[in-house]
Structures are given as structure tokens and as C-alpha cells.
XYZ file of C-alpha atoms in Angstrom:
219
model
C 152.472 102.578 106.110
C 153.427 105.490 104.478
C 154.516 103.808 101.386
C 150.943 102.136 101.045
C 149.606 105.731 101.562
C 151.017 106.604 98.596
C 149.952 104.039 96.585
C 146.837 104.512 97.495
C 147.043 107.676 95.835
C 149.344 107.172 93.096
C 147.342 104.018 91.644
C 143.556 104.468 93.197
C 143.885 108.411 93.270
C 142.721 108.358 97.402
C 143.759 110.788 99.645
C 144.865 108.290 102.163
C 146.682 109.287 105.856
C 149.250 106.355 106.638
C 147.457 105.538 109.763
C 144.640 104.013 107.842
C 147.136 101.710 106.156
C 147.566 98.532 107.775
C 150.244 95.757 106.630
C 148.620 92.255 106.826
C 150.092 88.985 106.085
C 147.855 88.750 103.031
C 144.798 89.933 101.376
C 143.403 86.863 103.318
C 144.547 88.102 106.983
C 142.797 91.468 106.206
C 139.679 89.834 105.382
C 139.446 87.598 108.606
C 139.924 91.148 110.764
C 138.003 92.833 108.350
C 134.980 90.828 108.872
C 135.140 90.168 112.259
C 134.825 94.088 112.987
C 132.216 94.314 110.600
C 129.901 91.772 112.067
C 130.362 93.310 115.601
C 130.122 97.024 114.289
C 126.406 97.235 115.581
C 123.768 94.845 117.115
C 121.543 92.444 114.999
C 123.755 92.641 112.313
C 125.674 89.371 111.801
C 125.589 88.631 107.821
C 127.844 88.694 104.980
C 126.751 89.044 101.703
C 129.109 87.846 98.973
C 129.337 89.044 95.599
C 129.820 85.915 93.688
C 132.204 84.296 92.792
C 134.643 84.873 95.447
C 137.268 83.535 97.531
C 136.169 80.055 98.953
C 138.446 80.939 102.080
C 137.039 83.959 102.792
C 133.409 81.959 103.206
C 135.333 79.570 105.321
C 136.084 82.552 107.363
C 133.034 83.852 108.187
C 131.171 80.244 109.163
C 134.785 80.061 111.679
C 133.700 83.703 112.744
C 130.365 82.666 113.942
C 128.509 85.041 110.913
C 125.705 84.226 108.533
C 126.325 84.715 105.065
C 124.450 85.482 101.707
C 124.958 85.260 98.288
C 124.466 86.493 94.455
C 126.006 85.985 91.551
C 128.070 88.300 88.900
C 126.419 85.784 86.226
C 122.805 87.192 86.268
C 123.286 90.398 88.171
C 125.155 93.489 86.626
C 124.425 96.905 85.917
C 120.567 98.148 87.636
C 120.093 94.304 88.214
C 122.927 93.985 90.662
C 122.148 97.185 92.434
C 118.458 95.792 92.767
C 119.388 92.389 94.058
C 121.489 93.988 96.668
C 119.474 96.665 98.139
C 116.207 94.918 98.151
C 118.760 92.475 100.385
C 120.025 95.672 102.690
C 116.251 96.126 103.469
C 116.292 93.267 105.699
C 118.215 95.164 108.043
C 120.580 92.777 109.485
C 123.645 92.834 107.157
C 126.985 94.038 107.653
C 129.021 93.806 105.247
C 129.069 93.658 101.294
C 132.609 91.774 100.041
C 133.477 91.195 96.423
C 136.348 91.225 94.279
C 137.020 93.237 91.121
C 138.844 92.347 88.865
C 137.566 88.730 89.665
C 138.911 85.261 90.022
C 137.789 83.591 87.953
C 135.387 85.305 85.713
C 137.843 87.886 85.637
C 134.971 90.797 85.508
C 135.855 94.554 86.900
C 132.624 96.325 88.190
C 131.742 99.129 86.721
C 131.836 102.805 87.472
C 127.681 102.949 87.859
C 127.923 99.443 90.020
C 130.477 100.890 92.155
C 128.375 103.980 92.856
C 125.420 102.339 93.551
C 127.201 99.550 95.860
C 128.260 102.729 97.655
C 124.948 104.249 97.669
C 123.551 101.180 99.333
C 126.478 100.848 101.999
C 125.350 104.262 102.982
C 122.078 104.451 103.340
C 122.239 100.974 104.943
C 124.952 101.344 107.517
C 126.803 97.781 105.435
C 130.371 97.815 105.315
C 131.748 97.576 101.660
C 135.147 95.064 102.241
C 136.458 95.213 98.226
C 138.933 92.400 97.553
C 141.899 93.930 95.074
C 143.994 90.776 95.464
C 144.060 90.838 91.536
C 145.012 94.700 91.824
C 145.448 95.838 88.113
C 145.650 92.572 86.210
C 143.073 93.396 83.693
C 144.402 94.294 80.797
C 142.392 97.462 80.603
C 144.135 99.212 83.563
C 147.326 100.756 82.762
C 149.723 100.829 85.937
C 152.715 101.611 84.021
C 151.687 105.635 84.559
C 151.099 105.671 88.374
C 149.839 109.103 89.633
C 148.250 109.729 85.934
C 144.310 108.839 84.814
C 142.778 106.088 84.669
C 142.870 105.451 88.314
C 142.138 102.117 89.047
C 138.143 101.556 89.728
C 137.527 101.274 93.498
C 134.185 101.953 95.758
C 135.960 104.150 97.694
C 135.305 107.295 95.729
C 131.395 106.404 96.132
C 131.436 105.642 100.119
C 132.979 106.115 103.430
C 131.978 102.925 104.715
C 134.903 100.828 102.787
C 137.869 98.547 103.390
C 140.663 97.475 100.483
C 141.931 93.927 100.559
C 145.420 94.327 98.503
C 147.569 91.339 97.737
C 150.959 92.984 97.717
C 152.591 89.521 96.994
C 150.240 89.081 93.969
C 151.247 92.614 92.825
C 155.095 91.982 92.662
C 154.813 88.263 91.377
C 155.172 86.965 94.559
C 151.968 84.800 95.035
C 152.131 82.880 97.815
C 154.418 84.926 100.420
C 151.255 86.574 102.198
C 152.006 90.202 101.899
C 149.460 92.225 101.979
C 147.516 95.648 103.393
C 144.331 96.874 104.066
C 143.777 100.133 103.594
C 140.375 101.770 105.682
C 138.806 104.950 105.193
C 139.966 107.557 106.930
C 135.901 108.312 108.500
C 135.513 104.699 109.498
C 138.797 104.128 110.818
C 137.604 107.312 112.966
C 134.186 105.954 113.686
C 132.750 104.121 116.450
C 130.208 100.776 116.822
C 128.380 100.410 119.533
C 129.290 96.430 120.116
C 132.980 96.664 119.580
C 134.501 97.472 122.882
C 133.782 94.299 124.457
C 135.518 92.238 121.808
C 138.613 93.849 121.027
C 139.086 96.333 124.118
C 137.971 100.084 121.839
C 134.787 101.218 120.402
C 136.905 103.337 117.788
C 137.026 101.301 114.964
C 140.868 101.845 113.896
C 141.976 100.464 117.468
C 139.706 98.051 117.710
C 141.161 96.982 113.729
C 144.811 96.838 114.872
C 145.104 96.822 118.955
C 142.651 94.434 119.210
C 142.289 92.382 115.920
C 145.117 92.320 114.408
C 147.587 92.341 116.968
C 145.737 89.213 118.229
C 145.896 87.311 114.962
């Protein structure tokens, strides 16, 4: 945990405490606890929007969790027209949680800066988790990782929002695909925050414990 901490802050730039690092076996573990918080942070809302394409799994996940889900795709939403799709979505009231991965598999796309800040905006303002899938974690080839702790960071929506969670593939990261390692790394304010229809499900209200006493500790 305190390794992951730091390369939260070494590669992403995020002032990260360990206790809001969480090993997972897999990206794909941290995705099934990931959502099933999210849709039982508040009442009414039960709906995942994906941010296509994504991982088929993950949508596999969500129909096994019991929660709706939504979609639109990369391929004629980006820049204002992405930011417009989604929020006019968030009006609706009942999501709760964006997920998406950057860079992406298999369009291989990395959101912008300006789509990252407005995908915060909109988490915000709309009380949405943002669950960002960095399974590919700097595998474009126009993020240098050879100069950890040195600019530029690799682009995350956590600088734009508290409301996030960080899918990493660790196994992906050291050419290891396939030996589900992984982490999830939660912001420090939601980890600290409470939902109101948590308690029953996984025995806390505080998100953090609900995350590992009573989510992942069961899985």
C-alpha cells in the first residue's frame, strides 16, 4: 500500500495516503467492488454509464450486480461533444457512476486534458462516481514513464474531481498480463465520505470500510 502510494505520485503526480490504496487481484476485481459501492452510494441511483468501447467484462459485471447501464461512444463524441452527451445524461438524475478507459482498448485513444476536466465537472455537480480504467497504464507512446516523479504526469480525472476511483493493471504494467495483479487507488475525500444506502450492504456507511471490510474482503 505504501508502494502504490508512491506511484501514485511518482507517475500520476497525486498526493495519495496509503490507506486509499487497495491491492486487488486485477484491474477487473476493482471494478466489480468498485461498482457495486457506486450503485449503492445513494438511493435511486442504480446506472452505469460506459464510455465506449470498454471492457466487455466489466458490462457483464454490472447486469451480475443487479445495475442498469448506459452507453456512448468515443467514435462520435470527443471534445464539447462528449461533455454534452454526458451531462445532458447526468440530468436524469439516477446515475452513479461514469467508467471508461484511457488509453483505450482497442481504439487506443487517451482523453484529453479539457475531457478530463469536464468529466470531472459533471461527476461533481452530479454526485456520479468517475471509476477510470488505467489497465493500459502508460502504453501510449506519448507518455514517457522512463522519468517517474518528472512532467508529463500521466493524464488522469483525478486532478479535476474528488469523486474518482483508478482501476490499475499492475500485471499489465510489468508484462505480466494475465496474473491478476492489480490496485485501486480512491480518493482520499471519498474514501472518507459516507452514502446513505451503504451500511446495510457491506456493514459501514464510510465508504473506505464499506470498499475493503465489506467488499472486498468478501470477494
Amino acid at each position: 500500500k505504501e508502494e502504490a502510494s508512491r506511484f501514485a505520485k511518482l507517475f500520476m503526480n497525486l498526493d495519495l495516503p496509503a490507506d486509499c490504496c487497495v491491492p486487488t487481484v486485477g484491474a477487473m476485481e476493482g471494478c466489480f467492488a468498485s461498482m457495486a459501492l457506486a450503485g449503492r452510494m445513494r438511493q435511486g441511483a442504480r446506472t452505469v454509464l460506459f464510455l465506449e468501447p470498454g471492457f466487455p467484462v466489466n458490462k457483464l459485471q454490472t447486469r451480475f450486480l443487479g445495475l442498469k447501464r448506459e452507453s456512448i461512444d468515443f467514435y462520435d463524441h470527443r471534445g464539447n461533444k462528449l461533455i454534452e452527451a454526458v451531462e445532458a445524461r447526468a440530468r436524469k438524475g439516477d446515475l452513479c457512476a461514469i467508467i471508461w478507459s484511457s488509453p483505450n482498448n482497442p481504439s487506443w485513444i487517451v482523453l484529453k486534458e479539457s475531457e478530463l476536466e469536464g468529466l470531472g465537472r459533471i461527476c461533481d455537480e452530479y454526485g456520479v462516481l468517475a471509476i477510470e480504467d488505467l489497465a493500459y497504464f502508460g502504453m501510449d507512446f506519448r507518455q514517457d514513464t522512463s522519468r517517474p516523479g518528472t512532467p508529463p504526469f500521466i493524464p488522469t480525472v483525478a486532478r479535476y474531481t474528488d469523486n474518482w476511483i483508478l482501476l490499475i493493471s499492475s500485471s499489465k504494467s510489468f508484462s505480466l498480463a494475465g496474473q491478476r495483479i492489480g490496485m485501486t487507488a480512491i480518493s482520499q475525500n471519498l474514501f472518507e465520505s459516507e452514502g446513505d444506502n451503504l451500511e446495510s450492504y457491506f456493514g459501514s456507511s464510510v465508504f473506505g470500510k464499506a470498499y475493503i471490510f465489506g467488499a472486498m474482503y468478501a470477494l
